[in-house]
C-alpha cells in the first residue's frame, strides 16, 4: 500500500517507490471548493521552495492556491486536468493528482501528517 501523508493546506502527498512524490488536493479541499472549473499547474523542471504557491484551483465558489509541501523540483504535471478539471471533484485523491516532484531532502516527506493526524486536524476546523 502506498505511503500517503497530508498537509495543513489540504494536500495529499504520496511517496513513490523511486523516492519521488505525487501531490494533489484532498477530498476535504475539493468538497470545500465545490465544482472545479480550472486548474493552473506548475511548469515541469520548476524548482519549488517549501510552502511556495505553485498551482491554482478555481471553482465556481473561489480560487485557491496549492503550495509545495517541501522544497524540490517539479518532474511532471497531470495534463489530463487541463482538459478535464472536474476530475478533481470525481477522484481528488486518485486520478486527479496535480504534479510529481523530487524532494530536495528525501526525509521531508516524513515531516508531513499521517492520515490519523490529518483526520484529527480536520476535526479542529
XYZ file of N, CA, C and O in Angstrom:
500
model
N 0.842 -1.194 0.000
C 0.000 0.000 0.000
C 0.877 1.245 0.000
O 1.898 1.303 0.671
N 0.477 2.235 -0.763
C 1.252 3.472 -0.886
C 1.276 4.225 0.441
O 0.313 4.199 1.211
N 2.384 4.892 0.694
C 2.513 5.718 1.881
C 2.042 7.119 1.512
O 2.636 7.767 0.642
N 0.963 7.575 2.131
C 0.385 8.884 1.827
C 0.386 9.735 3.090
O 0.048 9.259 4.175
N 0.779 10.982 2.931
C 0.775 11.934 4.032
C -0.029 13.160 3.602
O -0.383 13.313 2.435
N -0.268 14.057 4.558
C -1.139 15.209 4.322
C -0.528 16.493 4.874
O 0.312 16.453 5.767
N -0.996 17.630 4.328
C -0.542 18.934 4.814
C -1.728 19.688 5.420
O -2.887 19.361 5.148
N -1.424 20.727 6.196
C -2.480 21.565 6.769
C -3.182 22.389 5.701
O -4.238 22.954 5.948
N -2.604 22.448 4.500
C -3.219 23.167 3.386
C -4.126 22.243 2.567
O -4.540 22.586 1.468
N -4.389 21.041 3.093
C -5.316 20.075 2.490
C -4.801 19.500 1.173
O -5.530 19.365 0.206
N -3.520 19.153 1.189
C -2.915 18.453 0.070
C -2.517 17.062 0.533
O -2.182 16.868 1.703
N -2.589 16.120 -0.391
C -2.081 14.777 -0.093
C -0.784 14.604 -0.869
O -0.597 15.186 -1.934
N 0.118 13.822 -0.275
C 1.431 13.581 -0.869
C 1.706 12.085 -0.779
O 1.734 11.527 0.312
N 1.890 11.463 -1.940
C 2.159 10.024 -1.983
C 3.632 9.799 -2.317
O 4.148 10.312 -3.292
N 4.296 8.996 -1.477
C 5.692 8.637 -1.719
C 5.723 7.458 -2.678
O 5.139 6.406 -2.418
N 6.399 7.665 -3.811
C 6.502 6.608 -4.820
C 7.722 5.734 -4.526
O 8.610 6.113 -3.757
N 7.762 4.553 -5.143
C 8.846 3.595 -4.912
C 10.226 4.160 -5.245
O 11.222 3.771 -4.651
N 10.282 5.091 -6.201
C 11.579 5.640 -6.617
C 12.009 6.859 -5.797
O 13.012 7.505 -6.104
N 11.240 7.190 -4.734
C 11.590 8.311 -3.873
C 10.985 9.637 -4.305
O 11.110 10.635 -3.602
N 10.322 9.666 -5.470
C 9.629 10.883 -5.891
C 8.276 10.929 -5.183
O 7.861 9.955 -4.547
N 7.594 12.054 -5.310
C 6.293 12.197 -4.659
C 5.255 12.691 -5.659
O 5.578 13.393 -6.615
N 4.012 12.309 -5.422
C 2.875 12.751 -6.218
C 1.995 13.581 -5.296
O 1.731 13.175 -4.159
N 1.543 14.757 -5.769
C 0.807 15.700 -4.935
C -0.538 16.041 -5.563
O -0.639 16.226 -6.776
N -1.561 16.143 -4.729
C -2.886 16.574 -5.165
C -3.605 17.207 -3.992
O -3.045 17.353 -2.915
N -4.864 17.582 -4.194
C -5.648 18.136 -3.084
C -6.558 17.049 -2.525
O -6.937 16.118 -3.218
N -6.908 17.189 -1.265
C -7.707 16.181 -0.578
C -9.187 16.276 -0.939
O -9.647 17.286 -1.484
N -9.915 15.231 -0.598
C -11.364 15.250 -0.773
C -11.973 16.415 0.000
O -12.890 17.077 -0.477
N -11.449 16.664 1.206
C -11.947 17.778 2.009
C -11.822 19.092 1.231
O -12.757 19.900 1.194
N -10.672 19.301 0.591
C -10.438 20.540 -0.159
C -11.389 20.662 -1.338
O -11.979 21.725 -1.557
N -11.556 19.590 -2.099
C -12.429 19.697 -3.274
C -13.885 19.876 -2.871
O -14.633 20.566 -3.543
N -14.288 19.288 -1.742
C -15.662 19.491 -1.258
C -15.874 20.941 -0.850
O -16.916 21.530 -1.116
N -14.876 21.535 -0.196
C -14.974 22.928 0.238
C -15.005 23.882 -0.960
O -15.707 24.895 -0.933
N -14.263 23.545 -2.003
C -14.207 24.404 -3.192
C -15.473 24.327 -4.037
O -15.868 25.299 -4.650
N -16.086 23.159 -4.091
C -17.241 22.980 -4.975
C -16.771 22.574 -6.361
O -15.680 22.038 -6.539
N -17.585 22.859 -7.369
C -17.283 22.429 -8.737
C -16.041 23.124 -9.278
O -16.036 24.339 -9.470
N -14.994 22.343 -9.527
C -13.743 22.880 -10.053
C -13.910 23.161 -11.550
O -14.385 22.312 -12.299
N -13.501 24.374 -11.964
C -13.672 24.772 -13.362
C -12.345 24.996 -14.088
O -12.294 25.013 -15.312
N -11.251 25.190 -13.340
C -9.957 25.438 -13.975
C -8.833 25.127 -12.992
O -8.973 25.384 -11.793
N -7.739 24.594 -13.526
C -6.559 24.324 -12.703
C -5.327 24.819 -13.441
O -5.131 24.518 -14.615
N -4.519 25.598 -12.743
C -3.235 26.045 -13.275
C -2.152 25.262 -12.548
O -2.072 25.297 -11.316
N -1.337 24.539 -13.307
C -0.306 23.682 -12.730
C 1.079 24.295 -12.902
O 1.296 25.117 -13.786
N 2.047 23.884 -12.063
C 3.404 24.423 -12.196
C 4.098 23.883 -13.447
O 3.712 22.840 -13.983
N 5.094 24.611 -13.919
C 5.869 24.175 -15.071
C 6.792 23.027 -14.669
O 7.421 23.087 -13.610
N 6.902 21.982 -15.505
C 7.895 20.936 -15.233
C 9.302 21.546 -15.166
O 9.583 22.551 -15.814
N 10.148 20.963 -14.348
C 11.531 21.403 -14.089
C 11.606 22.639 -13.190
O 12.696 23.136 -12.927
N 10.468 23.135 -12.713
C 10.476 24.296 -11.818
C 10.963 23.871 -10.437
O 10.525 22.848 -9.899
N 11.877 24.647 -9.875
C 12.318 24.411 -8.504
C 11.361 25.131 -7.570
O 11.060 26.311 -7.776
N 10.897 24.418 -6.554
C 9.935 24.979 -5.601
C 10.552 25.055 -4.211
O 11.281 24.151 -3.801
N 10.230 26.124 -3.509
C 10.609 26.252 -2.112
C 9.465 25.697 -1.267
O 8.307 25.723 -1.690
N 9.778 25.210 -0.086
C 8.726 24.720 0.802
C 7.725 25.836 1.067
O 8.091 26.969 1.367
N 6.440 25.528 0.905
C 5.377 26.494 1.161
C 5.090 27.449 0.020
O 4.188 28.272 0.118
N 5.850 27.333 -1.070
C 5.651 28.224 -2.209
C 4.346 27.890 -2.943
O 4.038 26.726 -3.175
N 3.594 28.918 -3.312
C 2.396 28.717 -4.117
C 2.844 28.257 -5.500
O 3.677 28.904 -6.127
N 2.312 27.123 -5.956
C 2.806 26.576 -7.224
C 1.693 26.151 -8.173
O 1.952 25.787 -9.313
N 0.453 26.188 -7.722
C -0.680 25.836 -8.576
C -1.909 26.581 -8.050
O -1.921 27.039 -6.909
N -2.921 26.688 -8.909
C -4.163 27.359 -8.520
C -5.338 26.486 -8.954
O -5.348 25.962 -10.066
N -6.300 26.350 -8.054
C -7.534 25.634 -8.356
C -8.663 26.652 -8.320
O -8.841 27.335 -7.316
N -9.395 26.763 -9.430
C -10.524 27.685 -9.473
C -11.813 26.876 -9.517
O -11.923 25.917 -10.279
N -12.762 27.313 -8.693
C -14.069 26.657 -8.682
C -15.138 27.715 -8.881
O -14.836 28.903 -8.980
N -16.383 27.283 -8.908
C -17.481 28.235 -9.042
C -17.565 29.133 -7.810
O -18.105 30.227 -7.877
N -16.994 28.690 -6.682
C -17.049 29.451 -5.442
C -15.844 30.363 -5.229
O -15.981 31.464 -4.723
N -14.629 29.859 -5.549
C -13.416 30.589 -5.177
C -12.208 30.054 -5.929
O -12.290 29.023 -6.603
N -11.106 30.758 -5.770
C -9.818 30.268 -6.268
C -8.958 29.969 -5.051
O -9.025 30.679 -4.040
N -8.160 28.927 -5.142
C -7.337 28.527 -4.014
C -5.955 28.124 -4.502
O -5.821 27.438 -5.512
N -4.935 28.571 -3.773
C -3.569 28.201 -4.106
C -3.247 26.797 -3.619
O -3.799 26.334 -2.615
N -2.348 26.152 -4.322
C -1.773 24.875 -3.902
C -0.316 25.175 -3.615
O 0.359 25.852 -4.393
N 0.168 24.683 -2.475
C 1.514 25.007 -2.016
C 2.426 23.781 -2.068
O 1.974 22.652 -1.846
N 3.707 24.030 -2.316
C 4.687 22.941 -2.297
C 4.814 22.433 -0.865
O 5.050 23.224 0.046
N 4.651 21.120 -0.652
C 4.735 20.589 0.706
C 6.157 20.612 1.258
O 6.363 20.554 2.465
N 7.138 20.709 0.383
C 8.555 20.798 0.740
C 9.313 21.277 -0.487
O 8.744 21.366 -1.575
N 10.569 21.614 -0.317
C 11.390 22.072 -1.436
C 11.684 20.904 -2.371
O 11.818 19.758 -1.933
N 11.770 21.215 -3.659
C 12.092 20.181 -4.630
C 11.844 20.651 -6.045
O 11.558 21.826 -6.281
N 11.938 19.722 -6.978
C 11.788 20.035 -8.407
C 10.565 19.332 -8.971
O 10.348 18.151 -8.716
N 9.771 20.075 -9.744
C 8.612 19.503 -10.426
C 9.118 18.609 -11.557
O 9.896 19.039 -12.400
N 8.673 17.361 -11.556
C 9.089 16.408 -12.579
C 8.070 16.271 -13.694
O 8.429 16.114 -14.858
N 6.794 16.332 -13.321
C 5.723 16.045 -14.275
C 4.440 16.674 -13.763
O 4.240 16.800 -12.557
N 3.557 17.050 -14.699
C 2.233 17.535 -14.320
C 1.182 16.615 -14.929
O 1.451 15.899 -15.889
N -0.010 16.643 -14.360
C -1.109 15.815 -14.844
C -1.849 16.574 -15.953
O -2.743 17.375 -15.687
N -1.450 16.314 -17.187
C -2.024 17.001 -18.347
C -3.538 16.790 -18.464
O -4.246 17.624 -19.015
N -4.037 15.689 -17.951
C -5.466 15.383 -18.021
C -6.301 16.477 -17.360
O -7.405 16.784 -17.801
N -5.757 17.097 -16.314
C -6.513 18.129 -15.599
C -6.743 19.376 -16.443
O -7.718 20.098 -16.231
N -5.862 19.653 -17.390
C -6.048 20.808 -18.274
C -7.278 20.611 -19.151
O -7.983 21.557 -19.474
N -7.541 19.371 -19.525
C -8.679 19.063 -20.381
C -9.963 18.812 -19.580
O -11.053 19.081 -20.061
N -9.811 18.289 -18.361
C -10.983 17.927 -17.554
C -10.717 18.224 -16.083
O -10.425 17.333 -15.300
N -10.821 19.505 -15.709
C -10.554 19.897 -14.331
C -11.570 19.316 -13.354
O -11.279 19.155 -12.174
N -12.750 18.944 -13.840
C -13.780 18.383 -12.948
C -13.388 16.999 -12.429
O -14.023 16.480 -11.513
N -12.337 16.413 -12.987
C -11.832 15.137 -12.470
C -11.491 15.256 -10.983
O -11.637 14.306 -10.230
N -11.093 16.459 -10.565
C -10.778 16.691 -9.154
C -12.003 16.403 -8.285
O -11.881 15.830 -7.205
N -13.189 16.779 -8.749
C -14.395 16.536 -7.969
C -14.780 15.064 -7.945
O -15.439 14.617 -7.015
N -14.353 14.319 -8.936
C -14.699 12.892 -9.011
C -13.671 11.980 -8.353
O -14.030 10.916 -7.852
N -12.387 12.370 -8.375
C -11.339 11.475 -7.862
C -10.148 12.278 -7.352
O -9.024 12.099 -7.817
N -10.395 13.160 -6.387
C -9.368 14.083 -5.890
C -8.119 13.366 -5.390
O -7.006 13.839 -5.589
N -8.305 12.248 -4.723
C -7.150 11.571 -4.120
C -6.702 10.369 -4.946
O -6.095 9.436 -4.424
N -6.978 10.416 -6.254
C -6.576 9.324 -7.134
C -6.080 9.854 -8.460
O -5.000 10.422 -8.555
N -6.906 9.702 -9.507
C -6.518 10.087 -10.866
C -6.313 11.588 -11.044
O -5.684 12.021 -12.002
N -6.812 12.400 -10.117
C -6.707 13.857 -10.255
C -5.483 14.421 -9.537
O -5.517 15.541 -9.028
N -4.401 13.674 -9.510
C -3.159 14.217 -8.942
C -2.746 15.438 -9.765
O -3.085 15.556 -10.929
N -2.030 16.364 -9.124
C -1.647 17.622 -9.789
C -0.264 17.542 -10.425
O -0.084 17.861 -11.575
N 0.718 17.165 -9.616
C 2.083 17.116 -10.139
C 2.925 16.132 -9.337
O 2.558 15.736 -8.244
N 4.052 15.762 -9.947
C 5.016 14.890 -9.282
C 6.276 15.716 -9.061
O 6.648 16.523 -9.911
N 6.899 15.501 -7.923
C 8.133 16.243 -7.653
C 9.164 15.383 -6.959
O 8.826 14.379 -6.321
N 10.404 15.805 -7.109
C 11.519 15.161 -6.427
C 11.888 16.045 -5.248
O 12.300 17.198 -5.439
N 11.737 15.543 -4.017
C 12.065 16.356 -2.846
C 13.567 16.664 -2.796
O 14.387 15.798 -3.105
N 13.905 17.897 -2.404
C 15.310 18.253 -2.224
C 15.897 17.451 -1.063
O 17.056 17.045 -1.098
N 15.089 17.214 -0.034
C 15.504 16.433 1.134
C 14.648 15.168 1.179
O 13.444 15.251 1.392
N 15.250 13.989 0.994
C 14.474 12.750 0.987
C 13.684 12.502 2.282
O 12.708 11.772 2.285
N 14.088 13.135 3.368
C 13.388 12.952 4.649
C 12.199 13.899 4.828
O 11.433 13.763 5.777
N 12.032 14.867 3.932
C 10.978 15.884 4.078
C 9.587 15.258 4.155
O 8.731 15.723 4.909
N 9.371 14.183 3.403
C 8.074 13.505 3.392
C 7.662 13.075 4.796
O 6.497 13.171 5.173
N 8.629 12.611 5.580
C 8.340 12.094 6.919
C 7.827 13.158 7.875
O 7.236 12.831 8.905
N 8.025 14.443 7.530
C 7.549 15.519 8.383
C 6.087 15.877 8.175
O 5.531 16.679 8.918
N 5.448 15.265 7.180
C 4.039 15.546 6.907
C 3.130 14.702 7.793
O 3.557 13.701 8.368
N 1.867 15.085 7.893
C 0.909 14.385 8.755
C 0.493 13.032 8.179
O 0.231 12.922 6.976
N 0.414 12.052 9.056
C -0.154 10.759 8.662
C -1.670 10.903 8.660
O -2.221 11.885 9.152
N -2.371 9.903 8.106
C -3.824 10.012 7.943
C -4.549 10.290 9.256
O -5.440 11.136 9.318
N -4.180 9.607 10.324
C -4.849 9.813 11.615
C -4.646 11.246 12.117
O -5.574 11.869 12.652
N -3.442 11.782 11.917
C -3.170 13.166 12.312
C -3.997 14.144 11.494
O -4.529 15.118 12.024
N -4.114 13.880 10.191
C -4.891 14.761 9.317
C -6.373 14.706 9.699
O -7.032 15.749 9.777
N -6.883 13.538 9.972
C -8.273 13.386 10.384
C -8.529 14.176 11.666
O -9.535 14.884 11.783
N -7.614 14.077 12.614
C -7.755 14.827 13.862
C -7.678 16.332 13.595
O -8.424 17.116 14.186
N -6.796 16.752 12.677
C -6.673 18.153 12.295
C -7.999 18.668 11.715
O -8.448 19.766 12.053
N -8.644 17.866 10.845
C -9.913 18.281 10.245
C -10.976 18.529 11.306
O -11.824 19.413 11.149
N -10.939 17.751 12.383
C -11.933 17.902 13.441
C -11.767 19.195 14.213
O -12.680 19.627 14.900
N -10.611 19.848 14.083
C -10.382 21.120 14.787
C -10.839 22.320 13.976
O -10.847 23.435 14.461
N -11.211 22.093 12.713
C -11.598 23.209 11.830
C -13.023 23.647 12.055
O -13.865 22.929 12.471
